[in-house]
PDB file of C-alpha atoms and ligand atoms in Angstrom:
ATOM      1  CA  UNK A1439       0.000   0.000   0.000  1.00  0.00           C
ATOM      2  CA  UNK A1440       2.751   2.202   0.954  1.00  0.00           C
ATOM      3  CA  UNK A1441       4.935   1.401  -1.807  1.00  0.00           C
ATOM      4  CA  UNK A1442       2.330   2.088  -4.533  1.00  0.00           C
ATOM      5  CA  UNK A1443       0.331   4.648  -2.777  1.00  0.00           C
ATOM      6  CA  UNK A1444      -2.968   2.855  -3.111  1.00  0.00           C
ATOM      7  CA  UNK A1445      -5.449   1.451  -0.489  1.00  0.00           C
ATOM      8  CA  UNK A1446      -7.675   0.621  -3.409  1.00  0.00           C
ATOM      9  CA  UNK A1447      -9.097  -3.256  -3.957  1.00  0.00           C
ATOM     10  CA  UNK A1448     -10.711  -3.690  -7.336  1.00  0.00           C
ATOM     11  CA  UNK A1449     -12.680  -6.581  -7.131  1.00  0.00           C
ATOM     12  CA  UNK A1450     -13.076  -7.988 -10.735  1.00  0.00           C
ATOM     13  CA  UNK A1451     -16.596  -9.889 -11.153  1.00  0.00           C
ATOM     14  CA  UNK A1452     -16.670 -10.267 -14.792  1.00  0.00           C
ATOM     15  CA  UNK A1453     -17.142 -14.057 -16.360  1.00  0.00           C
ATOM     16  CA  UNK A1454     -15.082 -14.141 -19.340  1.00  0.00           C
ATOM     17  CA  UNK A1455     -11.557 -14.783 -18.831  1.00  0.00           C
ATOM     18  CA  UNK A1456     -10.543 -12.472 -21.526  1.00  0.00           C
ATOM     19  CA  UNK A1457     -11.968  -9.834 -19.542  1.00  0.00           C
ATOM     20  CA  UNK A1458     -10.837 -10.541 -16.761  1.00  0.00           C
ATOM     21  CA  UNK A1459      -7.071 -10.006 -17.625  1.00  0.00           C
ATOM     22  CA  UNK A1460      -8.008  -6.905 -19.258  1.00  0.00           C
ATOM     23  CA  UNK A1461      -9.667  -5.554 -16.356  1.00  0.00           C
ATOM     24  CA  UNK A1462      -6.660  -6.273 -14.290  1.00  0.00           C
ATOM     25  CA  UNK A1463      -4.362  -5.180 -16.584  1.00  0.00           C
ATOM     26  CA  UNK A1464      -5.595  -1.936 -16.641  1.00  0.00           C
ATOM     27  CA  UNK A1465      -6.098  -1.451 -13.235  1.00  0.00           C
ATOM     28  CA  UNK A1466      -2.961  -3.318 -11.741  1.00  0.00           C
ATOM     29  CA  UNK A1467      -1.094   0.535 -11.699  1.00  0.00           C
ATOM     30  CA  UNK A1468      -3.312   1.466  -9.670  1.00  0.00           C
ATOM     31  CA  UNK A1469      -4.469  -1.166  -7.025  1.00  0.00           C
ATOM     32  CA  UNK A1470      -2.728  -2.409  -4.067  1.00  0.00           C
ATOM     33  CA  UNK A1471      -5.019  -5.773  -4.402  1.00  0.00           C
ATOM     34  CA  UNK A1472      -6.961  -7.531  -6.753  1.00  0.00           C
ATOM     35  CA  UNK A1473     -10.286  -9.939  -5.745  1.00  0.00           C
ATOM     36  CA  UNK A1474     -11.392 -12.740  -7.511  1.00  0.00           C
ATOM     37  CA  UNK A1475     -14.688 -14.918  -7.512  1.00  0.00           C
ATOM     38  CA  UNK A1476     -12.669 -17.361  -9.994  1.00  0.00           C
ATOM     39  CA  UNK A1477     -15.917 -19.263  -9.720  1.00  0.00           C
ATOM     40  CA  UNK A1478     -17.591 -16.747 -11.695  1.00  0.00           C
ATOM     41  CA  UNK A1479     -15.878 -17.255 -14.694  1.00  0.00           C
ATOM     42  CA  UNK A1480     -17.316 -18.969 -17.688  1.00  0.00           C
ATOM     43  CA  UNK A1481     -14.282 -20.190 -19.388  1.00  0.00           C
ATOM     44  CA  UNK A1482     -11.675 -20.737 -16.629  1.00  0.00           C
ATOM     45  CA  UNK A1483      -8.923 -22.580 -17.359  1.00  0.00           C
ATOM     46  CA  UNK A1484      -5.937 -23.169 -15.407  1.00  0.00           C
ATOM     47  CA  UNK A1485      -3.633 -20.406 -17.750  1.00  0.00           C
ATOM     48  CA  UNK A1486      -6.332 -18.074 -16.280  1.00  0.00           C
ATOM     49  CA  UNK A1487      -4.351 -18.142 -13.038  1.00  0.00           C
ATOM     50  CA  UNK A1488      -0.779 -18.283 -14.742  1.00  0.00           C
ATOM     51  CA  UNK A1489      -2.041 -14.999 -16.349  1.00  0.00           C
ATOM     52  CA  UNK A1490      -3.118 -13.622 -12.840  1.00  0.00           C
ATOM     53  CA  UNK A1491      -0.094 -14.381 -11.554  1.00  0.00           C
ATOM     54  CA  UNK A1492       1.885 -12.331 -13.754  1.00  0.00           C
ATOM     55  CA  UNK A1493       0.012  -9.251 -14.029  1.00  0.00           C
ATOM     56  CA  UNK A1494       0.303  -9.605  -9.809  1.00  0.00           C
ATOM     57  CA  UNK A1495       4.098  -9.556 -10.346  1.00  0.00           C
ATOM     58  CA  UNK A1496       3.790  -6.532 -13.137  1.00  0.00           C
ATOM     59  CA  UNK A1497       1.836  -4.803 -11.166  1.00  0.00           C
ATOM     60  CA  UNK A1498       2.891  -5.598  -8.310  1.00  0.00           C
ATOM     61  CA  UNK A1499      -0.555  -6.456  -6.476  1.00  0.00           C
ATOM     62  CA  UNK A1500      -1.294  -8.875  -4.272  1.00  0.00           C
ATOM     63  CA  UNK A1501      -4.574 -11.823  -5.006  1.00  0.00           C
ATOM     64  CA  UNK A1502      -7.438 -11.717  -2.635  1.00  0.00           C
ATOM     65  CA  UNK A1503     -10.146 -14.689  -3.683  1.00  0.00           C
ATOM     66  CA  UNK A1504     -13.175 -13.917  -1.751  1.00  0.00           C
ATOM     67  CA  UNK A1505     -14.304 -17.414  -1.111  1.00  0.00           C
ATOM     68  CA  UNK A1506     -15.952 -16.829   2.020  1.00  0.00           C
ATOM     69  CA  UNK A1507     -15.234 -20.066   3.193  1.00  0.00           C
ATOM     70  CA  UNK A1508     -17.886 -21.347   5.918  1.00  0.00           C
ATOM     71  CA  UNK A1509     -17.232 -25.447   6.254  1.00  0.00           C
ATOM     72  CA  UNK A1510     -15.984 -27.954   9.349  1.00  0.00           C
ATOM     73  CA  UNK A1511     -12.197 -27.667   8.811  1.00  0.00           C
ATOM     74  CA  UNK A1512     -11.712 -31.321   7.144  1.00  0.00           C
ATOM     75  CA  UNK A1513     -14.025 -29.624   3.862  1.00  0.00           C
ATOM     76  CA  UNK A1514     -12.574 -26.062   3.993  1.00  0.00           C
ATOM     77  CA  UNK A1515      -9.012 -27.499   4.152  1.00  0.00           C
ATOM     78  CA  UNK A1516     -10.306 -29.648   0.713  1.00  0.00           C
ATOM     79  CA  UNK A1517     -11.662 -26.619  -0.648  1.00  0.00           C
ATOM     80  CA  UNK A1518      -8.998 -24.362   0.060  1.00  0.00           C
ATOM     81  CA  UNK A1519      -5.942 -26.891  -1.221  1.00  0.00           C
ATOM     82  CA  UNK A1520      -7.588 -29.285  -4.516  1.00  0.00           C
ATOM     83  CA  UNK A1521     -10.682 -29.168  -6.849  1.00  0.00           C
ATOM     84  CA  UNK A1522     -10.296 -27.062  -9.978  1.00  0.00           C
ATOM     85  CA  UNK A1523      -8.927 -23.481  -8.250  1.00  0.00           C
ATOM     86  CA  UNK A1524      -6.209 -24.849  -6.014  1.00  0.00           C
ATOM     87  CA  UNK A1525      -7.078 -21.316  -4.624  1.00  0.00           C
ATOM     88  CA  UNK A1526      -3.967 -21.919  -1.997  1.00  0.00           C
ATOM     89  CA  UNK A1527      -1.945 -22.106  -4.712  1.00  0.00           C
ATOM     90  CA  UNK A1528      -2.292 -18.695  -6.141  1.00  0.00           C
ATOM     91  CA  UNK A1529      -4.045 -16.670  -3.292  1.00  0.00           C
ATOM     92  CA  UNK A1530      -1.821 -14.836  -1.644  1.00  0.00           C
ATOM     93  CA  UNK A1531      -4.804 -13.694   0.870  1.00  0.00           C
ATOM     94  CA  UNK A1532      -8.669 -15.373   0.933  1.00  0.00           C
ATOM     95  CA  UNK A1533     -11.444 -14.914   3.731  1.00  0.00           C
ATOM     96  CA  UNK A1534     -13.755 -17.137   6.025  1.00  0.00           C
ATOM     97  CA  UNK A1535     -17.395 -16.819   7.388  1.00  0.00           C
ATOM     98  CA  UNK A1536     -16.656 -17.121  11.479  1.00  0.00           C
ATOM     99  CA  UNK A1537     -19.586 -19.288  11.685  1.00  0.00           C
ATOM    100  CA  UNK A1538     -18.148 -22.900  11.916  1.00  0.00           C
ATOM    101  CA  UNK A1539     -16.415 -21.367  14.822  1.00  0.00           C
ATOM    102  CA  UNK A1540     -12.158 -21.290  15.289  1.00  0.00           C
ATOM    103  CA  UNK A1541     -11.842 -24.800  13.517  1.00  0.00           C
ATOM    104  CA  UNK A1542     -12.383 -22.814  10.171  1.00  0.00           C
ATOM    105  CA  UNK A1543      -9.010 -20.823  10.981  1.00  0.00           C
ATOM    106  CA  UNK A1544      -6.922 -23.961  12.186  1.00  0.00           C
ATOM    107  CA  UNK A1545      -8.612 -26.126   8.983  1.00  0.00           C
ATOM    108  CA  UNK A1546      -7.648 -23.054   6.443  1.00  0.00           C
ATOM    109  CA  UNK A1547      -4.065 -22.275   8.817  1.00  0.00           C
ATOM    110  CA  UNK A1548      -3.072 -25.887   8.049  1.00  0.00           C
ATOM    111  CA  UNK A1549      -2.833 -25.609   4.733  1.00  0.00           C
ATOM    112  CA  UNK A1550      -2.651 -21.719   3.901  1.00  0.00           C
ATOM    113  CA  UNK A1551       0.739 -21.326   6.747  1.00  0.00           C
ATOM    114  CA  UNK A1552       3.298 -23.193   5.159  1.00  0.00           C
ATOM    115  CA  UNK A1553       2.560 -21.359   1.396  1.00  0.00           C
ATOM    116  CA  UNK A1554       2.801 -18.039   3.451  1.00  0.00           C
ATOM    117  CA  UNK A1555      -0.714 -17.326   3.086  1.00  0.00           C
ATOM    118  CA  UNK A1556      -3.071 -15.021   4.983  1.00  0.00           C
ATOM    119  CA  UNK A1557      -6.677 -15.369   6.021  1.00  0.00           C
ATOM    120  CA  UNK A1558      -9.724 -12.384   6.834  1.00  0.00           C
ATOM    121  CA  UNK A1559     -12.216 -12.748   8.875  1.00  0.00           C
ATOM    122  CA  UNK A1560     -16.189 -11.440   7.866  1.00  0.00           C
ATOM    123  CA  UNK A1561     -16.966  -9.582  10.926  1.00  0.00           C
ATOM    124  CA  UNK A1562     -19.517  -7.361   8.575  1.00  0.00           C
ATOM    125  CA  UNK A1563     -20.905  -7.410   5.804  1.00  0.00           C
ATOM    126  CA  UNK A1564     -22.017  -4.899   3.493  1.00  0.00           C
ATOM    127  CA  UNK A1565     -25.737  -5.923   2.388  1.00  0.00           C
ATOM    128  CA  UNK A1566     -29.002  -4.362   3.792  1.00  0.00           C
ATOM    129  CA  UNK A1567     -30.070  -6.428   6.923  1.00  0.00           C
ATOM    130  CA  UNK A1568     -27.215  -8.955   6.929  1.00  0.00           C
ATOM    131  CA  UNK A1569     -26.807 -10.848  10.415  1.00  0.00           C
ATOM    132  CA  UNK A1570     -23.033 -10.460  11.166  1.00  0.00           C
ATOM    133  CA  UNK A1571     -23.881  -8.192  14.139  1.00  0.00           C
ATOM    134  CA  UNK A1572     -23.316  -7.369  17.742  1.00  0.00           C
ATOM    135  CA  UNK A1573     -22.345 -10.545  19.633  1.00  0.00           C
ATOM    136  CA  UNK A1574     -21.137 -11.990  16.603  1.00  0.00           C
ATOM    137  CA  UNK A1575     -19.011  -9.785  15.411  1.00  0.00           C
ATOM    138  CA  UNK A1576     -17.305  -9.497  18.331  1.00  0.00           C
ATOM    139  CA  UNK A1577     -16.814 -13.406  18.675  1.00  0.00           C
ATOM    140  CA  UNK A1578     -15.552 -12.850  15.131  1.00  0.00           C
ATOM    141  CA  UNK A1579     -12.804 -10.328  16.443  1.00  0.00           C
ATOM    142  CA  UNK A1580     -12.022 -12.565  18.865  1.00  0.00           C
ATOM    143  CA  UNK A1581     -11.363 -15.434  16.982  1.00  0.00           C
ATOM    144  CA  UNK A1582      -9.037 -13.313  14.486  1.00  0.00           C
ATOM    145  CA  UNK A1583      -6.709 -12.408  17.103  1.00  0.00           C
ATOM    146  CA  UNK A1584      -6.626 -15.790  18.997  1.00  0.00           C
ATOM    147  CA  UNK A1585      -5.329 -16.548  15.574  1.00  0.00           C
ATOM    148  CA  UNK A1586      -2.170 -13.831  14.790  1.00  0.00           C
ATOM    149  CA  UNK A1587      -0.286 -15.984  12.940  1.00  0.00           C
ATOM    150  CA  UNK A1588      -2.423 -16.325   9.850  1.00  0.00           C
ATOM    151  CA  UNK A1589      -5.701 -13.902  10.553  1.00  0.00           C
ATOM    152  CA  UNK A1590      -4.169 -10.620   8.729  1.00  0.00           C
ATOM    153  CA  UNK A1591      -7.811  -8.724   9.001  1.00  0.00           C
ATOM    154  CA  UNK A1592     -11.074  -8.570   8.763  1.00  0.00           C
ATOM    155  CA  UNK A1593     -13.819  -7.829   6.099  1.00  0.00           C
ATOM    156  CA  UNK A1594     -15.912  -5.247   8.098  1.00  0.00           C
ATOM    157  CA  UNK A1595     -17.875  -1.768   7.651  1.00  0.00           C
ATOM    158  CA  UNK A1596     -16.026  -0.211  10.456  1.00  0.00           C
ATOM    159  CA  UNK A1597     -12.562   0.106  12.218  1.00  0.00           C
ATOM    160  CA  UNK A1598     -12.614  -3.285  15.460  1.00  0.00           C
ATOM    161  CA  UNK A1599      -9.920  -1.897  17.667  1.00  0.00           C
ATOM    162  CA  UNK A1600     -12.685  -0.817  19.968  1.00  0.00           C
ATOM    163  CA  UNK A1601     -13.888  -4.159  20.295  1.00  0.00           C
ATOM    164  CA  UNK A1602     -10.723  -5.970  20.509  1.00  0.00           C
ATOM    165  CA  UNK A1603     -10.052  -3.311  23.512  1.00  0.00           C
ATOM    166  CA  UNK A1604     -13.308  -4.817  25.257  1.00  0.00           C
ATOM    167  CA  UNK A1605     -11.926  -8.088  24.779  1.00  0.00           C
ATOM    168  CA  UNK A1606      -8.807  -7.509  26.357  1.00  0.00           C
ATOM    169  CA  UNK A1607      -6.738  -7.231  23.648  1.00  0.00           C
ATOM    170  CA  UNK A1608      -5.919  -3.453  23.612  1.00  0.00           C
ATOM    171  CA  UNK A1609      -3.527  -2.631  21.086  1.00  0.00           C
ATOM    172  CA  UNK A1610      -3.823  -5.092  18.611  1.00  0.00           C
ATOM    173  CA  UNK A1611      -5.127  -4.053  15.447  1.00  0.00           C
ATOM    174  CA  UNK A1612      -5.817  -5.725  12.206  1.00  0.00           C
ATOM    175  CA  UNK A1613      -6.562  -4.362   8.334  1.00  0.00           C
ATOM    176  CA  UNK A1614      -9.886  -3.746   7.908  1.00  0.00           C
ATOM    177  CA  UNK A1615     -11.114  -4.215   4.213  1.00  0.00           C
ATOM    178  CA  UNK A1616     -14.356  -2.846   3.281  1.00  0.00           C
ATOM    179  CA  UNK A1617     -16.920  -3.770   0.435  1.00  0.00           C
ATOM    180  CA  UNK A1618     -19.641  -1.902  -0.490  1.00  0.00           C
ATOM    181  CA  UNK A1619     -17.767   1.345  -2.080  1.00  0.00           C
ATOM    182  CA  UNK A1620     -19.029   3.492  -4.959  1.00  0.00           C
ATOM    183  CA  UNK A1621     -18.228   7.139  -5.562  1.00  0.00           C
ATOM    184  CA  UNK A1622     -21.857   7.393  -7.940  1.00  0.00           C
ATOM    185  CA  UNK A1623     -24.711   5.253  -6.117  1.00  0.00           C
ATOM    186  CA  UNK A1624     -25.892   4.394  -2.622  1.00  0.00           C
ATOM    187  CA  UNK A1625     -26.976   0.884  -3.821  1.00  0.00           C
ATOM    188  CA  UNK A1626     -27.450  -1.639  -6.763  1.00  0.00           C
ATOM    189  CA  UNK A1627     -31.020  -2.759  -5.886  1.00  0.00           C
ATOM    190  CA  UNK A1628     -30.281  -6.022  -4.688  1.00  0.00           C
ATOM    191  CA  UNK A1629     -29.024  -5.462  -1.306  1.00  0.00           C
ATOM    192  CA  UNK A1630     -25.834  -3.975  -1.911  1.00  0.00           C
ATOM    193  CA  UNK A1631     -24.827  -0.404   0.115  1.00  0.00           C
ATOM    194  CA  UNK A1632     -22.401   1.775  -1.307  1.00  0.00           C
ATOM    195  CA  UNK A1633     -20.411   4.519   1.100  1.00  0.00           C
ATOM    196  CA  UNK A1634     -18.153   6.768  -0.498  1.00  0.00           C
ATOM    197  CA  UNK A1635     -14.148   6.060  -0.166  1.00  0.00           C
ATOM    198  CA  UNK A1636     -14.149   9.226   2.500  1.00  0.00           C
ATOM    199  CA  UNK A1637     -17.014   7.598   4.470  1.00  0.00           C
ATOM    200  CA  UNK A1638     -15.080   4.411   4.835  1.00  0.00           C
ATOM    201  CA  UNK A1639     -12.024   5.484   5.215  1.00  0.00           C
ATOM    202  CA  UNK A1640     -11.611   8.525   7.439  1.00  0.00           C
ATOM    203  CA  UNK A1641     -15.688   8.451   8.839  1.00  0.00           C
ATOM    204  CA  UNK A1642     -15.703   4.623   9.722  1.00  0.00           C
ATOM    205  CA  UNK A1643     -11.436   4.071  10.500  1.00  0.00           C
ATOM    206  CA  UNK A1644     -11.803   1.406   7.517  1.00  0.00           C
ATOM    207  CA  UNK A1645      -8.164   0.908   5.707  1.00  0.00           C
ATOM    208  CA  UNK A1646      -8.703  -0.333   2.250  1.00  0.00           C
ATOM    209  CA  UNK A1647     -11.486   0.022  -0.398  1.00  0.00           C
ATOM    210  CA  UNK A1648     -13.195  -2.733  -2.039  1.00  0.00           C
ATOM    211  CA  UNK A1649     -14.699  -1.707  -4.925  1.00  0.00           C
ATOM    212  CA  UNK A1650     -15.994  -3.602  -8.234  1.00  0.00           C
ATOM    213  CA  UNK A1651     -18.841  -2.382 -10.432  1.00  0.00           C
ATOM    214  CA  UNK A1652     -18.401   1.158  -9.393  1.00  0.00           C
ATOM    215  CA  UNK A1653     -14.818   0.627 -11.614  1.00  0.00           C
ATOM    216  CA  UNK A1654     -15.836  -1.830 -14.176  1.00  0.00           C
ATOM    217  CA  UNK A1655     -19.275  -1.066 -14.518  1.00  0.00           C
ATOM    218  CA  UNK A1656     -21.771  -3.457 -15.876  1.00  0.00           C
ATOM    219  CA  UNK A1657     -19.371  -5.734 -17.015  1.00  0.00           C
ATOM    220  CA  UNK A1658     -20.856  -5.166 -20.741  1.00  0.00           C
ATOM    221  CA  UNK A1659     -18.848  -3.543 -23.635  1.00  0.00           C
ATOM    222  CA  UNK A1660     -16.018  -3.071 -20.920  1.00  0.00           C
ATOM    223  CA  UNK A1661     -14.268   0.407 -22.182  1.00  0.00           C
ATOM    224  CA  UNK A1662     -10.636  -0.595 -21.201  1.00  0.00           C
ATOM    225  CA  UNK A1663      -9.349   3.242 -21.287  1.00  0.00           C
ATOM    226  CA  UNK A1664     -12.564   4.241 -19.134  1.00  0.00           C
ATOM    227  CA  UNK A1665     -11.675   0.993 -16.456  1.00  0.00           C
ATOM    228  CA  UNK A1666      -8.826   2.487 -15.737  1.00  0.00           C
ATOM    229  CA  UNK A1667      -9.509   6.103 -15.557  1.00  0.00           C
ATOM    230  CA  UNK A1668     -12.254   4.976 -12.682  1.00  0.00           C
ATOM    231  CA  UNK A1669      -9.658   2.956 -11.067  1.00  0.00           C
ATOM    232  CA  UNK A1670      -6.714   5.762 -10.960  1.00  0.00           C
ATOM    233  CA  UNK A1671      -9.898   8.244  -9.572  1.00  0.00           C
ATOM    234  CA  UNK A1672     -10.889   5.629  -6.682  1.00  0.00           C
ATOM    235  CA  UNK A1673      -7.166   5.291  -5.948  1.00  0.00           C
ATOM    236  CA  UNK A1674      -6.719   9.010  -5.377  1.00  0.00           C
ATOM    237  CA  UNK A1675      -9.679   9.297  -3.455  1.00  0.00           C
ATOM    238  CA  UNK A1676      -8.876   6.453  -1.259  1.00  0.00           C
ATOM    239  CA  UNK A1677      -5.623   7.183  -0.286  1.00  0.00           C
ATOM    240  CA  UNK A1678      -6.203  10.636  -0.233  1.00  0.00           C
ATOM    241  CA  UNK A1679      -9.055   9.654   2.795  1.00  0.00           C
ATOM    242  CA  UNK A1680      -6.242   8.187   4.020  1.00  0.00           C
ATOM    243  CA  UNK A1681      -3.741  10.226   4.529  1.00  0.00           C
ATOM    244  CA  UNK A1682      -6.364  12.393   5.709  1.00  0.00           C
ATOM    245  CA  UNK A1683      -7.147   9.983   8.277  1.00  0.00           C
ATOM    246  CA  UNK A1684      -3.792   9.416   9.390  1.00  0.00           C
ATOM    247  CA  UNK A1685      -3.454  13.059  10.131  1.00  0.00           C
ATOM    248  CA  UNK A1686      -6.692  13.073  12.590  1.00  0.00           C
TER     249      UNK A1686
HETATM  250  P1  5BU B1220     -19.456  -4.173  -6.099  1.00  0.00           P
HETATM  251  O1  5BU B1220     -19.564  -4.361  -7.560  1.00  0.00           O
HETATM  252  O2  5BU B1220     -18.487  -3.040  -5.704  1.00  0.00           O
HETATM  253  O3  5BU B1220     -20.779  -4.043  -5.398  1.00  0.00           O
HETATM  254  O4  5BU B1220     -18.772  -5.538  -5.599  1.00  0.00           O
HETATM  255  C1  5BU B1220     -18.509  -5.798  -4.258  1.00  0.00           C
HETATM  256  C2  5BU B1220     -17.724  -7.081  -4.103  1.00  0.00           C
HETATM  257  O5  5BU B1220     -17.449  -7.297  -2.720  1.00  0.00           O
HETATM  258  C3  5BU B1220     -18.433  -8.337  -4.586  1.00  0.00           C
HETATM  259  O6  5BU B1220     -17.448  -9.177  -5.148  1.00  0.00           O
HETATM  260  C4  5BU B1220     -19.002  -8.971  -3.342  1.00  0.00           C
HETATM  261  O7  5BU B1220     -19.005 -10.384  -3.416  1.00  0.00           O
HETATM  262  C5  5BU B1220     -18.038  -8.515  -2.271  1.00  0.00           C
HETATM  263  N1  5BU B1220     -18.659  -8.302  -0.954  1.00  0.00           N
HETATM  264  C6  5BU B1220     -19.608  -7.346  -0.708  1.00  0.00           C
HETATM  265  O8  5BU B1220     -20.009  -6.625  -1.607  1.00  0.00           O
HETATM  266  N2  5BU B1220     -20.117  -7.174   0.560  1.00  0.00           N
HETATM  267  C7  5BU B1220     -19.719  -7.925   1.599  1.00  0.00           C
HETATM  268  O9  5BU B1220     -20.164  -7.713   2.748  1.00  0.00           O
HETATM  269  C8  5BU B1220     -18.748  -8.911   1.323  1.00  0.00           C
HETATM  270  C9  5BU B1220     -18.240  -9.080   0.068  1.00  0.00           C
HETATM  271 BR1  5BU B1220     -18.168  -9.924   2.711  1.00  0.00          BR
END
């Protein structure tokens, strides 16, 4: 983030591959992270990740795939590690629902630790009326820092140091990551809520910006040249929330 000056994620939910790369090739300059559904994808093939993988060292981005894995540890461990995605392979960071409870981080840690891998936690979520509240998402912030040697952050609406105070764990602070960004709408009509990258960032103490359609659009008739002027403008306005923040 530092280095490039960007607390931007673009999450990239387009489903053709070709599209995909382009997408991330135009916005790698400008985005500290990339996120992947690599389920979404119509035509994935395994040179689909080869390709991300480049562009991450061109760029010089890291891979978040937002799994949202939610499973007893035996099945997230298979999940995480083997099928089609070998998402450990390749993922530099993905995230788990805390509902199975702490076996979810051990099951993920066992295989995600020794490739260097990091894991965030969905304290929040984003979408009207969603259920990750109160007690549970401080049990979630609990869990994450039981777990400090592979729970990097959590996936949240607002900054947890607060919380992690109450639990006795005053001082430790993780990244918080925040979906539900746009600069142009306050929602998408099916139960997304967009904040703008100053609400997030230097209202709510959030550190970096998720944000998909509100860069790529509808995903239709992508306009390469337009991708990435929305991307450069959501990394300015990010990190400029930032720095503003910082200097609070
Ligand atoms: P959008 O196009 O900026 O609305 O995409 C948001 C992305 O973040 C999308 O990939 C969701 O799956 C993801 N997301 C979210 O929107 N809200 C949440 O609470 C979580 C993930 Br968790």
């Amino acid at each position: 983030m530092e280095r490039k000056k960007s607390n931007l994620c673009v999450s990239v939910d387009v489903t053709k591959s070709s599209d995909f790369i382009s997408v991330i090739d135009a916005v790698g300059p400008y985005a500290a992270l990339i996120k992947t559904h690599i389920d979404v994808l119509d035509d994935f093939e395994p040179s689909v990740i080869d390709n991300l993988t480049s562009l991450s060292k061109k760029h010089d981005f890291l891979i978040f795939e937002d799994r949202k894995f939610a499973d007893i540890g035996n099945t997230v461990e298979l999940q995480y590690s083997s099928g089609i995605y070998k998402i450990a392979n390749w993922s530099h960071i993905t995230n788990a629902h805390p509902v199975p409870g702490p076996s979810v981080v051990t099951g993920l840690a066992s295989v995600g630790l020794p490739l260097g891998r990091g894991l965030l936690l969905l304290a929040e979520m984003s979408t009207k009326d969603n259920l990750a509240v109160g007690e549970y998402t401080k049990s979630s912030v609990r869990m994450a820092l039981d777990h400090p040697e592979f729970v990097i952050g959590f996936i949240a609406q607002n900054r947890m140091d607060g919380l992690a105070t109450e639990l006795g764990y005053a001082g430790k602070d993780l990244l918080i990551l925040t979906p539900g960004v746009g600069l142009n709408s306050r929602g998408d009509g099916k139960g997304q809520k967009y904040r703008t990258p100053k609400e997030v960032v230097e209202e709510a103490g959030c550190d970096v910006i998720i944000v998909g359609r509100g860069v790529y659009g509808d995903g239709k008739n992508l306009d390469v040249a337009d991708v990435r002027a929305k991307a450069k403008r959501y990394q300015s306005e990010g990190w400029l929330a930032y720095k503003n923040r910082l200097a609070l």
